[in-house]
XYZ file of C-alpha atoms in Angstrom:
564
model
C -66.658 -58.911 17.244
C -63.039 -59.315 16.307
C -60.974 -62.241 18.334
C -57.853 -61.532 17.129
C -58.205 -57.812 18.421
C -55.620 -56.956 21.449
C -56.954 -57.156 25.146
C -57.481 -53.365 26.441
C -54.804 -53.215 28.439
C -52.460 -54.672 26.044
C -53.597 -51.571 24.026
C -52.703 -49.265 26.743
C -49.470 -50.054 27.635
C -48.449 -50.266 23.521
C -50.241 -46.595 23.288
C -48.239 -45.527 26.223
C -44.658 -46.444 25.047
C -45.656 -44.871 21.822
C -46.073 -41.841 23.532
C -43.190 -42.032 25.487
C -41.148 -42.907 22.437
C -42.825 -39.488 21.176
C -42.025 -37.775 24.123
C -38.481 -38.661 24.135
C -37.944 -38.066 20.291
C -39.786 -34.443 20.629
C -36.883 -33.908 23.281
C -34.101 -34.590 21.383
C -35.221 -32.450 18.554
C -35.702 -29.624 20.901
C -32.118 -30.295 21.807
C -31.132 -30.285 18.272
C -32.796 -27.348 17.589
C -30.698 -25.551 20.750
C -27.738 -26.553 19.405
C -28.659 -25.319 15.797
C -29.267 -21.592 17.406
C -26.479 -21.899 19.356
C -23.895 -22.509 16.977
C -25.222 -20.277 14.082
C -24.512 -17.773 16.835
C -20.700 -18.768 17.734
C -20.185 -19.682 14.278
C -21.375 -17.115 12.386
C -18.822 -13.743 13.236
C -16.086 -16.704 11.504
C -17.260 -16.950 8.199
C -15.891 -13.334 6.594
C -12.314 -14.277 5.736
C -11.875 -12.486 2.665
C -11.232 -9.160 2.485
C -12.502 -6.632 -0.511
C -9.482 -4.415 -2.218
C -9.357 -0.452 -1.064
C -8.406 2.351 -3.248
C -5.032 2.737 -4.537
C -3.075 5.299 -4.486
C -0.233 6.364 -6.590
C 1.893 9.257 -7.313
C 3.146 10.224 -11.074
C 5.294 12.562 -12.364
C 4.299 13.188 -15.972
C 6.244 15.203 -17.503
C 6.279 18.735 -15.538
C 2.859 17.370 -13.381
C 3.237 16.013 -9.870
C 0.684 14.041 -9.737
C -1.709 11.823 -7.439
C -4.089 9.671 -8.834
C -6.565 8.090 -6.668
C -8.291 4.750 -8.112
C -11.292 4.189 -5.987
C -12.117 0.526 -5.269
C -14.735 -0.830 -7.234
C -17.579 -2.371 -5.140
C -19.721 -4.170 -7.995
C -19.175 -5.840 -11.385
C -20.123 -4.420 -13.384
C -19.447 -0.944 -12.255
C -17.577 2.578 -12.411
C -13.759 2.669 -11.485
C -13.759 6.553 -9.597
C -10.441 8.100 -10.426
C -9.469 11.343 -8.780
C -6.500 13.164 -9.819
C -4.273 15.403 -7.232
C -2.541 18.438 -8.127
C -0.157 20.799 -7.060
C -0.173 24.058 -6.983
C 1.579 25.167 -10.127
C 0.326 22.523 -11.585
C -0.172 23.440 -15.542
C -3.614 23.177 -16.791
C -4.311 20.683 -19.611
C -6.517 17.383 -20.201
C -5.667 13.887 -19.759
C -6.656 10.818 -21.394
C -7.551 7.737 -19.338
C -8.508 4.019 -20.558
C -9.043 1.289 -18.782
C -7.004 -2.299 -20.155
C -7.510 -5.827 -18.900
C -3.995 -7.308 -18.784
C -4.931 -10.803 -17.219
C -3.742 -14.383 -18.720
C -6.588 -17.144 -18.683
C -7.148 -20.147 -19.657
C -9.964 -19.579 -20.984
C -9.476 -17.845 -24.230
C -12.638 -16.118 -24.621
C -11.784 -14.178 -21.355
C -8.492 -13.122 -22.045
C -9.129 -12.502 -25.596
C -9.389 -8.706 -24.872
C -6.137 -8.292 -23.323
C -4.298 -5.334 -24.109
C -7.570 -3.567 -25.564
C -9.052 -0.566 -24.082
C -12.462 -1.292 -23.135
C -13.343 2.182 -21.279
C -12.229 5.403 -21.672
C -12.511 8.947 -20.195
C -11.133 12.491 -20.105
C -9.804 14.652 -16.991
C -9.628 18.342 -17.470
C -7.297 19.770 -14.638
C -7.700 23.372 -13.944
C -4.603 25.627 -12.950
C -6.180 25.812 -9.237
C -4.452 22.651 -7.254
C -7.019 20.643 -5.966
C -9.227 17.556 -7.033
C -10.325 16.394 -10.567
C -12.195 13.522 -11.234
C -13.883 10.967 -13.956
C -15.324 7.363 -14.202
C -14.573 4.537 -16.126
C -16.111 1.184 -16.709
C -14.853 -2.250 -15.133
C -16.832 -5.013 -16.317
C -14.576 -8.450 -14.549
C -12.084 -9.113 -12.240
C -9.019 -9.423 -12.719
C -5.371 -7.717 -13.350
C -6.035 -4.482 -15.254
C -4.020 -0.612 -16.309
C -4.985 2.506 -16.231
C -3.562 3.867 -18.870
C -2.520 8.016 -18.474
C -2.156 9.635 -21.637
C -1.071 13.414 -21.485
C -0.470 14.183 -25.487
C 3.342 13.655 -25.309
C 3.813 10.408 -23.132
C 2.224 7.225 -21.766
C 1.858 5.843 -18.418
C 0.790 2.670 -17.280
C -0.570 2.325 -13.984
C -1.266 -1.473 -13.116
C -4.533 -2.535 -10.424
C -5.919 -5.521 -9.793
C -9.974 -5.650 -9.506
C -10.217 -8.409 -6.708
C -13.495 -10.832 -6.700
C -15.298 -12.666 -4.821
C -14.597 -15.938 -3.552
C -15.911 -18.282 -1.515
C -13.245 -20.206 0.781
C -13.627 -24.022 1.494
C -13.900 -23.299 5.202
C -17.013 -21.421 4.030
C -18.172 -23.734 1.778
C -17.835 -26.592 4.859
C -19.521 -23.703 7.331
C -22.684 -23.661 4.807
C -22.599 -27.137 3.775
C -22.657 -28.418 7.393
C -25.814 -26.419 8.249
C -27.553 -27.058 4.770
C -27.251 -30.576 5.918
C -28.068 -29.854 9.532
C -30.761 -28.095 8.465
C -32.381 -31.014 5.879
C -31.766 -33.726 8.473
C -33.889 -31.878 10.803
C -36.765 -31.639 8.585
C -35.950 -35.652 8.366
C -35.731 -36.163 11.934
C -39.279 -34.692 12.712
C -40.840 -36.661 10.033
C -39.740 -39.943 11.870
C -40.435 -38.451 15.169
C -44.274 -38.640 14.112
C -44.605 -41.244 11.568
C -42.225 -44.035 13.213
C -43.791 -46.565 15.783
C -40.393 -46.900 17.221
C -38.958 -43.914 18.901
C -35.428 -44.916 18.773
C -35.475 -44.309 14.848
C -35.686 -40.595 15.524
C -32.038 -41.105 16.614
C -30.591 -41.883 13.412
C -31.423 -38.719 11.737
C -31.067 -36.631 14.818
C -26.977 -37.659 15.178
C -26.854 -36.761 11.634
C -27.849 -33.250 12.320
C -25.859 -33.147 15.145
C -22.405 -34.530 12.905
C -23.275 -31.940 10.469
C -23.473 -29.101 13.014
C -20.369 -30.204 14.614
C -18.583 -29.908 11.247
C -20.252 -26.772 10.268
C -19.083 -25.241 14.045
C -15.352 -26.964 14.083
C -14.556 -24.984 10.352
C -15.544 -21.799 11.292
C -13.521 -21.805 14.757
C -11.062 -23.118 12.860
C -10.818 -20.913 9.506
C -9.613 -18.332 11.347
C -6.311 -19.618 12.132
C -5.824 -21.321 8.242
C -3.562 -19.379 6.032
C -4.871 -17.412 3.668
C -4.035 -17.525 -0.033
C -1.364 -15.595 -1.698
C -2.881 -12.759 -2.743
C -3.207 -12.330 -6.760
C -0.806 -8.874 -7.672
C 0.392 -8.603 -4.217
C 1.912 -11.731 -3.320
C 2.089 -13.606 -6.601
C 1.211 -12.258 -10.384
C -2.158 -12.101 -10.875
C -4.050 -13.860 -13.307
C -7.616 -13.677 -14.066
C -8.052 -17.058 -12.594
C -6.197 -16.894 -9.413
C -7.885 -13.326 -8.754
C -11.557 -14.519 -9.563
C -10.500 -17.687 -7.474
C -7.387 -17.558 -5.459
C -8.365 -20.619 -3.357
C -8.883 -22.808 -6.383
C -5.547 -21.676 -8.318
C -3.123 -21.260 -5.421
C -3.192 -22.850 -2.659
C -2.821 -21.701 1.126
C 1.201 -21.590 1.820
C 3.336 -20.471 4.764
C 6.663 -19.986 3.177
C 7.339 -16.554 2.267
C 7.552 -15.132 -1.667
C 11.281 -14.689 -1.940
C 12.195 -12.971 -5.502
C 16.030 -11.951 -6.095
C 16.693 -8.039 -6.121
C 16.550 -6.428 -9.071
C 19.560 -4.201 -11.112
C 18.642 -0.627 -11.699
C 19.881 0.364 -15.123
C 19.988 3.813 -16.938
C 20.280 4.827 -20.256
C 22.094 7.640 -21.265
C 21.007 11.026 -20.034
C 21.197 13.256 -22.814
C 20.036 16.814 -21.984
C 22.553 18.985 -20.813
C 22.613 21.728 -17.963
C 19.100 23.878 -17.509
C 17.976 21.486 -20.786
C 14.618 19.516 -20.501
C 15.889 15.782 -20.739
C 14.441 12.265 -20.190
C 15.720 10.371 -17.904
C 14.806 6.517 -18.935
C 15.295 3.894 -16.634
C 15.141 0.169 -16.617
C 14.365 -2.358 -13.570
C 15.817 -5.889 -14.577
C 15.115 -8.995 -12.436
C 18.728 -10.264 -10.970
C 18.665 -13.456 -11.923
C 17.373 -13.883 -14.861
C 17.633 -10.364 -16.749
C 14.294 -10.198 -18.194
C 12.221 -6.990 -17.255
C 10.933 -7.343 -13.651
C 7.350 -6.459 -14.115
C 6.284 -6.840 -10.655
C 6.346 -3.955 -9.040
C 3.700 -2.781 -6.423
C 2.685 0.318 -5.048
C 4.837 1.182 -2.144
C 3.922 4.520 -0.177
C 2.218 5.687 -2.121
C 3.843 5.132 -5.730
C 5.765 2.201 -8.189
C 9.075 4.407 -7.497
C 10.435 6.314 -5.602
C 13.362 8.089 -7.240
C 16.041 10.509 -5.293
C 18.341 12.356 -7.177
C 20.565 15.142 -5.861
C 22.638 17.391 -7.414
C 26.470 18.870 -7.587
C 24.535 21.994 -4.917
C 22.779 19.477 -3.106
C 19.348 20.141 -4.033
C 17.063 17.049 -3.828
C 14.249 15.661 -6.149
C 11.945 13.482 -4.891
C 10.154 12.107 -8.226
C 7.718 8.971 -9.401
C 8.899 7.497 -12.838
C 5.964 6.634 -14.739
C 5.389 3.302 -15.907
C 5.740 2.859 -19.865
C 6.264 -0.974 -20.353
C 6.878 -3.914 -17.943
C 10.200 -2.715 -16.744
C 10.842 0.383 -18.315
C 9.709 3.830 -16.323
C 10.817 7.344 -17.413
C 10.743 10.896 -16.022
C 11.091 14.380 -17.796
C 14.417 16.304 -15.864
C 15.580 20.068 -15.628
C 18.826 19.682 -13.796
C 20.320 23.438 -13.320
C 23.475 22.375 -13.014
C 26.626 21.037 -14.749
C 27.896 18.248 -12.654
C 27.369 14.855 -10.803
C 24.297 13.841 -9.913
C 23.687 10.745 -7.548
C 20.731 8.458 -8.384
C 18.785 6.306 -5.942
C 15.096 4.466 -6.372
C 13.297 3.031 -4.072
C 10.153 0.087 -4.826
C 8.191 -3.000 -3.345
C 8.294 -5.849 -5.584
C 6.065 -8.592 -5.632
C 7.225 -11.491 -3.674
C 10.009 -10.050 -3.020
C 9.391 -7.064 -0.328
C 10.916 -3.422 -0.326
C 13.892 -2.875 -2.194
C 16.506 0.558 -2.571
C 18.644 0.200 -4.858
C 21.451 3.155 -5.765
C 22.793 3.251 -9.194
C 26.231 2.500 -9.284
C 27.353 5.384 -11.654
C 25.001 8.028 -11.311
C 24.674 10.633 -14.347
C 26.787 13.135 -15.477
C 25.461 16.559 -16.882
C 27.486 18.712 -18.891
C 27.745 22.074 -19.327
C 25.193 23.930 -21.789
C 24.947 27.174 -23.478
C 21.846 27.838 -22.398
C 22.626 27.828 -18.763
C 24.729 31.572 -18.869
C 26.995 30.635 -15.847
C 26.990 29.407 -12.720
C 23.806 29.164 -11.562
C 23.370 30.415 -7.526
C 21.772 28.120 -5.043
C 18.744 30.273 -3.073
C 19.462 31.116 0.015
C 16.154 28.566 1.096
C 17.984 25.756 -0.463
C 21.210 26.073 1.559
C 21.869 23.915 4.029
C 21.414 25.069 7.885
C 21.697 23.670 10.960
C 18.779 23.229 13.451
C 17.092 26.474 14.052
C 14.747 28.757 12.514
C 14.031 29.418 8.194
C 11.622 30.207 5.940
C 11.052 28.236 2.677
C 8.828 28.730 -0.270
C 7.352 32.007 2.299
C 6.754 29.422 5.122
C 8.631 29.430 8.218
C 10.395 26.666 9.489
C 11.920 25.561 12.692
C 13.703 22.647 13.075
C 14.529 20.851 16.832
C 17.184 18.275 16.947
C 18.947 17.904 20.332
C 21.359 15.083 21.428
C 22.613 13.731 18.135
C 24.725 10.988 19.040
C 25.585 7.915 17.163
C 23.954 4.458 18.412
C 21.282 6.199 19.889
C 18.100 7.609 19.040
C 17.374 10.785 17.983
C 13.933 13.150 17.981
C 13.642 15.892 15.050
C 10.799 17.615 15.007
C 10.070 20.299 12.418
C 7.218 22.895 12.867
C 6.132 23.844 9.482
C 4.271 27.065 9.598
C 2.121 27.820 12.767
C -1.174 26.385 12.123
C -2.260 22.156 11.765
C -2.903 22.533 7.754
C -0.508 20.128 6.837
C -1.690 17.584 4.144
C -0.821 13.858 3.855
C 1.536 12.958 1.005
C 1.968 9.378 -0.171
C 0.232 8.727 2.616
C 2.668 10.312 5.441
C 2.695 13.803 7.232
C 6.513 14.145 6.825
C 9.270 12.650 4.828
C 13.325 12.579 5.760
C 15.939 11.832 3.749
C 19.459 11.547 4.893
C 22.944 10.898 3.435
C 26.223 10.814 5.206
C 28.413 10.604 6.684
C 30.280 12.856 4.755
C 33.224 15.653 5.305
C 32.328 18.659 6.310
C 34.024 20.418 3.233
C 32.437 18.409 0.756
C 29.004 18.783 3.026
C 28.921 22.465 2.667
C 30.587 22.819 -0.982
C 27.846 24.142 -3.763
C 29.515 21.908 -6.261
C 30.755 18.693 -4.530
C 27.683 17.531 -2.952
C 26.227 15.125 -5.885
C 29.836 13.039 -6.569
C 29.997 12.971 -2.628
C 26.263 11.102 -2.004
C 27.513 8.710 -4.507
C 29.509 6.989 -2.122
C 28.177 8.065 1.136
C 27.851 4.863 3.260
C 24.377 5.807 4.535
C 21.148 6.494 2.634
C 17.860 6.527 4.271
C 14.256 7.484 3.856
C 12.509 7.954 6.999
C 8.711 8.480 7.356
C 6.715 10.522 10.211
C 3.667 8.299 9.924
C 1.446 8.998 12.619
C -0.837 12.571 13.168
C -3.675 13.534 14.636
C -5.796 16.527 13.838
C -4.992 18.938 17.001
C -1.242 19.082 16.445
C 0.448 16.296 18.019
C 2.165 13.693 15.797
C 3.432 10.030 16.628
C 4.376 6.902 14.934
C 7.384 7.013 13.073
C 9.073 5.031 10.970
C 12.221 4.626 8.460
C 14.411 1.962 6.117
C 17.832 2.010 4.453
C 18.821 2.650 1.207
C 21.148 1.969 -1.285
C 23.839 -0.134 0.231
C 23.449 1.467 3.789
C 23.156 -1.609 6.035
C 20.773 -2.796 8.317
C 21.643 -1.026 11.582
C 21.466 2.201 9.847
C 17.361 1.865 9.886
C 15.689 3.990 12.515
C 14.531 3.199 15.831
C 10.437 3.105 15.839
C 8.301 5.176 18.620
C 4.967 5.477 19.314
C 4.353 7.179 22.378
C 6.503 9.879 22.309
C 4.967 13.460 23.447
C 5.569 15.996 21.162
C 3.932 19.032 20.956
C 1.041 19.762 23.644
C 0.685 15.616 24.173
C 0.909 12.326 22.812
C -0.522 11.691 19.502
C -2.480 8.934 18.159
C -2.115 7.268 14.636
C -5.554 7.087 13.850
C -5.141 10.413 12.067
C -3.814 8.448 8.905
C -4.531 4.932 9.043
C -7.873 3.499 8.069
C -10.835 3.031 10.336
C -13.576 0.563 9.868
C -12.515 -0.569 6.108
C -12.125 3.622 5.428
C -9.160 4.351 3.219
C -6.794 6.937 4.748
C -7.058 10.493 4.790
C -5.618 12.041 1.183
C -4.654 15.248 0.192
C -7.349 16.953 0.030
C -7.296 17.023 3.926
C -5.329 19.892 5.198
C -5.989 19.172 8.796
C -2.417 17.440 10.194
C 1.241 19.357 11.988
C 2.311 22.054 12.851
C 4.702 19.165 14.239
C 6.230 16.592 11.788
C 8.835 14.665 14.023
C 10.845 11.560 13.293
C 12.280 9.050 15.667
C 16.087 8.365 13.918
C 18.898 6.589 14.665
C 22.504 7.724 13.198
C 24.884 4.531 12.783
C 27.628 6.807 12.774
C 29.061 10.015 13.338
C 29.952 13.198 11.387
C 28.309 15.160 9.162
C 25.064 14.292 7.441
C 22.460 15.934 4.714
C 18.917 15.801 5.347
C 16.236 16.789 3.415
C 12.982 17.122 5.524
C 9.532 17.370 3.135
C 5.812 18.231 3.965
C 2.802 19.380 1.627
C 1.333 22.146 2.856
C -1.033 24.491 0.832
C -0.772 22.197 -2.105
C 3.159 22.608 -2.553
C 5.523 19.933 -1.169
C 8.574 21.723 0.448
C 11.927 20.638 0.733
C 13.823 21.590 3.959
C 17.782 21.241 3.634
C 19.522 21.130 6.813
C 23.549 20.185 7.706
C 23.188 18.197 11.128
C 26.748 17.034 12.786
C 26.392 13.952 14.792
C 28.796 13.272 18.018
C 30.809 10.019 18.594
C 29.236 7.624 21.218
C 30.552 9.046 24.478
C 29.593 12.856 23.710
C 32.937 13.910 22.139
C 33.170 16.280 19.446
């Protein structure tokens, strides 16, 4: 018999505040446990902050081809790059050339070491029928990268940026905090049934619940942090900021202010109804080095207007040869003065129109044989009914009055087969004021856009696909100032109702609809608003059947007040 054994009841009551220790430690990690489900739950819809890069769209003109090359996003690395190519009808036939080139600094020199070297490669035979032509190429990092377009007689460069993934630090908190939460529970039922005393089970039990808290506080909270610049939009990409944007550059709330930029030309040297190159060069403004940040903007790097001595408008995309320099093949019919505008998005720096200061000068040629005639299509009209390129036209513009805003709505054919083109239903250029003589002369019109105070590029942004358009949009260009941008609209009805702007703009992480859909108008209407009054050129353009048409019209705009 042992003496030194405990009386019974002595026994008892030790066995029973064991138990109740139990007891109380089992609740408190079935409150622990409740609180782990119910903040995974909260928590979790927090934790996807980063978005994954879309396709990219951009329009070319190489050489004679108006092109639109579509550069599907790539959703593994390794993996293909899916390039489509867009054509027009009357598109020439032929087969291009395309490589793939990481451009990316690093500081690691093994990674960058093959910068500048085409690593993938791939031909695209385009048939004369307009339509869709595609090929694959091979991406094998992230990182800043070209795709470089090589039709047999010229070059261009068409920069991307492959984005990766990244985790952010409120992510990394989000997973470290339940990691921990989820180690100190293992801990904290352990104690609960080896300890003698039950209080112990506390100790790793307000661990769990600090890490929890943590875990729960960063993801309600990530969602209002900044995010990063983003590598090739914001700020140049490198391969390190792009592989790792929160590790390179850090979250900032100041905006990316760049200086503009000087638009310089070289010398045009073709002469009237010659083939000539027109070269140009896009120079940063404070420093005069090449300005090699520019983004795609709807739809392309530039955007260059030029129109002519008869007033006939081109609407081209340079292509990109080197950082700064872009080029585009010319016709011009006519002997003459020729106003020059481009419009681009540069990196840091927003959207930019700049109008060149001189223009170019064609001369006469001996290959033109005379005067050439402007067709009647290309004249300019007043509101009303046309027909251009065999499709008719009818153009509604009531109440133009200076200060206020104006509706124009062009039907373009009859039936809603209008396709998107870079990445609008309907495009609007206008110029003016200008007198009504040099308005409506066949010769004048080029030397008298030079130093029109208005220039402006509106957009008709919005469509569905049963006819009824809304959403519009415009900016300035050139010099024209700020007041001359157009009102914007969104619930105007036009048509048989109002429309809705999901026709264009992407659902669900879906790109938008391209040009392959032929499903948008008759109705392309823009919301605009004239600064002041007199007489003003616009050029309205849609894509329909493959073809991009160019409606001239002469629209007079009344002084404030309704006089004439």
């Amino acid at each position: 018999m042992n003496d030194n054994a405990p009386p019974a009841a002595v026994r008892g009551r030790s066995a029973g505040r064991n138990s109740r220790g139990r007891s109380r430690a089992a609740r408190v990690v079935v409150a622990v446990l409740c609180a782990l489900g119910l903040s995974v739950g909260a928590g979790s819809s927090a934790w996807a902050d980063a978005t994954a890069g879309g396709d990219l769209k951009v329009a070319q003109t190489l050489g004679d081809r108006d092109l639109t090359f579509m550069l599907r996003r790539v959703t593994g690395l390794p993996g293909p790059l899916h390039v489509d190519v867009f054509t027009h009808r009357g598109t020439a036939a032929g087969t291009l050339r395309l490589g793939t080139v990481p451009t990316g600094a690093s500081h690691d020199r093994a990674e960058g070491s093959s910068a500048g070297t085409t690593t993938s490669g791939a031909s695209v035979r385009l048939g004369s029928t307009p339509g869709s032509y595609s090929a694959a190429l091979d991406i094998d990092r992230a990182g800043p990268w070209e795709l470089v377009v090589d039709d047999g007689s010229r070059t261009a460069r068409i920069p991307f940026v492959v984005p990766g993934q990244a985790t952010s630090p409120p992510e990394l908190t989000v997973f470290g905090g339940f990691v921990s939460a989820g180690v100190l529970m293992l801990v904290t039922l352990f104690v609960a049934v080896r300890a003698r005393r039950g209080a112990w089970v506390l100790v790793p039990a307000g661990g769990v619940v600090a890490a929890l808290a943590t875990a729960v506080t960063a993801a309600l909270l990530s969602a209002s942090l900044p995010m990063p610049p983003e590598p090739g939009g914001q700020v140049d990409a490198t391969n390190d900021n792009v592989t790792d944007p929160y590790g390179v550059v850090r979250p900032v709330t100041n905006d990316y202010s760049r200086p503009p930029v000087s638009l310089e030309m070289d010398p045009y040297p073709a002469k009237a109804a010659e083939r000539g190159t027109l070269r140009l060069s896009v120079n940063d403004g404070s420093t005069g080095l090449p300005a090699d940040d520019l983004i795609v903007h709807d739809g392309a790097l530039m955007h260059l207007l030029v129109i002519g001595p008869t007033g006939e408008l081109w609407h081209l995309h340079p292509i990109r040869t080197a950082p700064g320099s872009y080029e585009v093949q010319l016709r011009l019919p006519a002997a003459g003065h020729y106003a020059v505008s481009a419009g681009f998005a540069r990196r840091g720096g927003g959207i930019q129109q700049v109008r060149s200061a001189t223009g170019l000068t064609v001369a006469d040629g001996p290959a033109r044989g005379g005067d050439p005639a402007l067709p009647a299509e290309l004249a300019p009209r007043g509101p009303g009914e046309r027909t251009v390129d065999g499709v008719p036209v009818r153009l509604s513009a009531p109440s133009l009055t200076a200060g206020a805003a104006s509706t124009l709505t062009a039907r373009v054919g009859d039936t809603p087969t209008l396709q998107p083109w870079l990445g609008m239903v309907g495009h609007m250029i206008v110029v003016g004021p200008l007198d009504k003589a040099d308005a409506t002369s066949p010769t004048r019109m080029g030397r008298a856009a030079q130093g029109a105070p208005v220039w402006a590029h509106a957009h008709s942004m919005g469509g569905d696909m049963s006819g009824r358009m809304s959403g519009h949009s415009a900016h300035g260009m050139g010099d024209a100032p700020a007041h001359d941008m157009a009102a914007t609209d969104h619930g105007n009805e036009i048509g048989t109702g109002t429309g809705s702007m999901s026709g264009l703009m992407p659902l669900n992480g879906d790109s938008p609809a391209d040009e392959t859909v032929a499903a948008y108008g008759p109705d392309v209407s823009f919301v605009y608003t004239f600064s002041r009054p007199g007489y003003y050129r616009v050029w309205i353009q849609a894509e329909r059947d493959s073809a991009v048409l160019t409606m001239p019209y002469l629209l007079h705009v009344s002084p404030t007040g309704g006089a004439k």
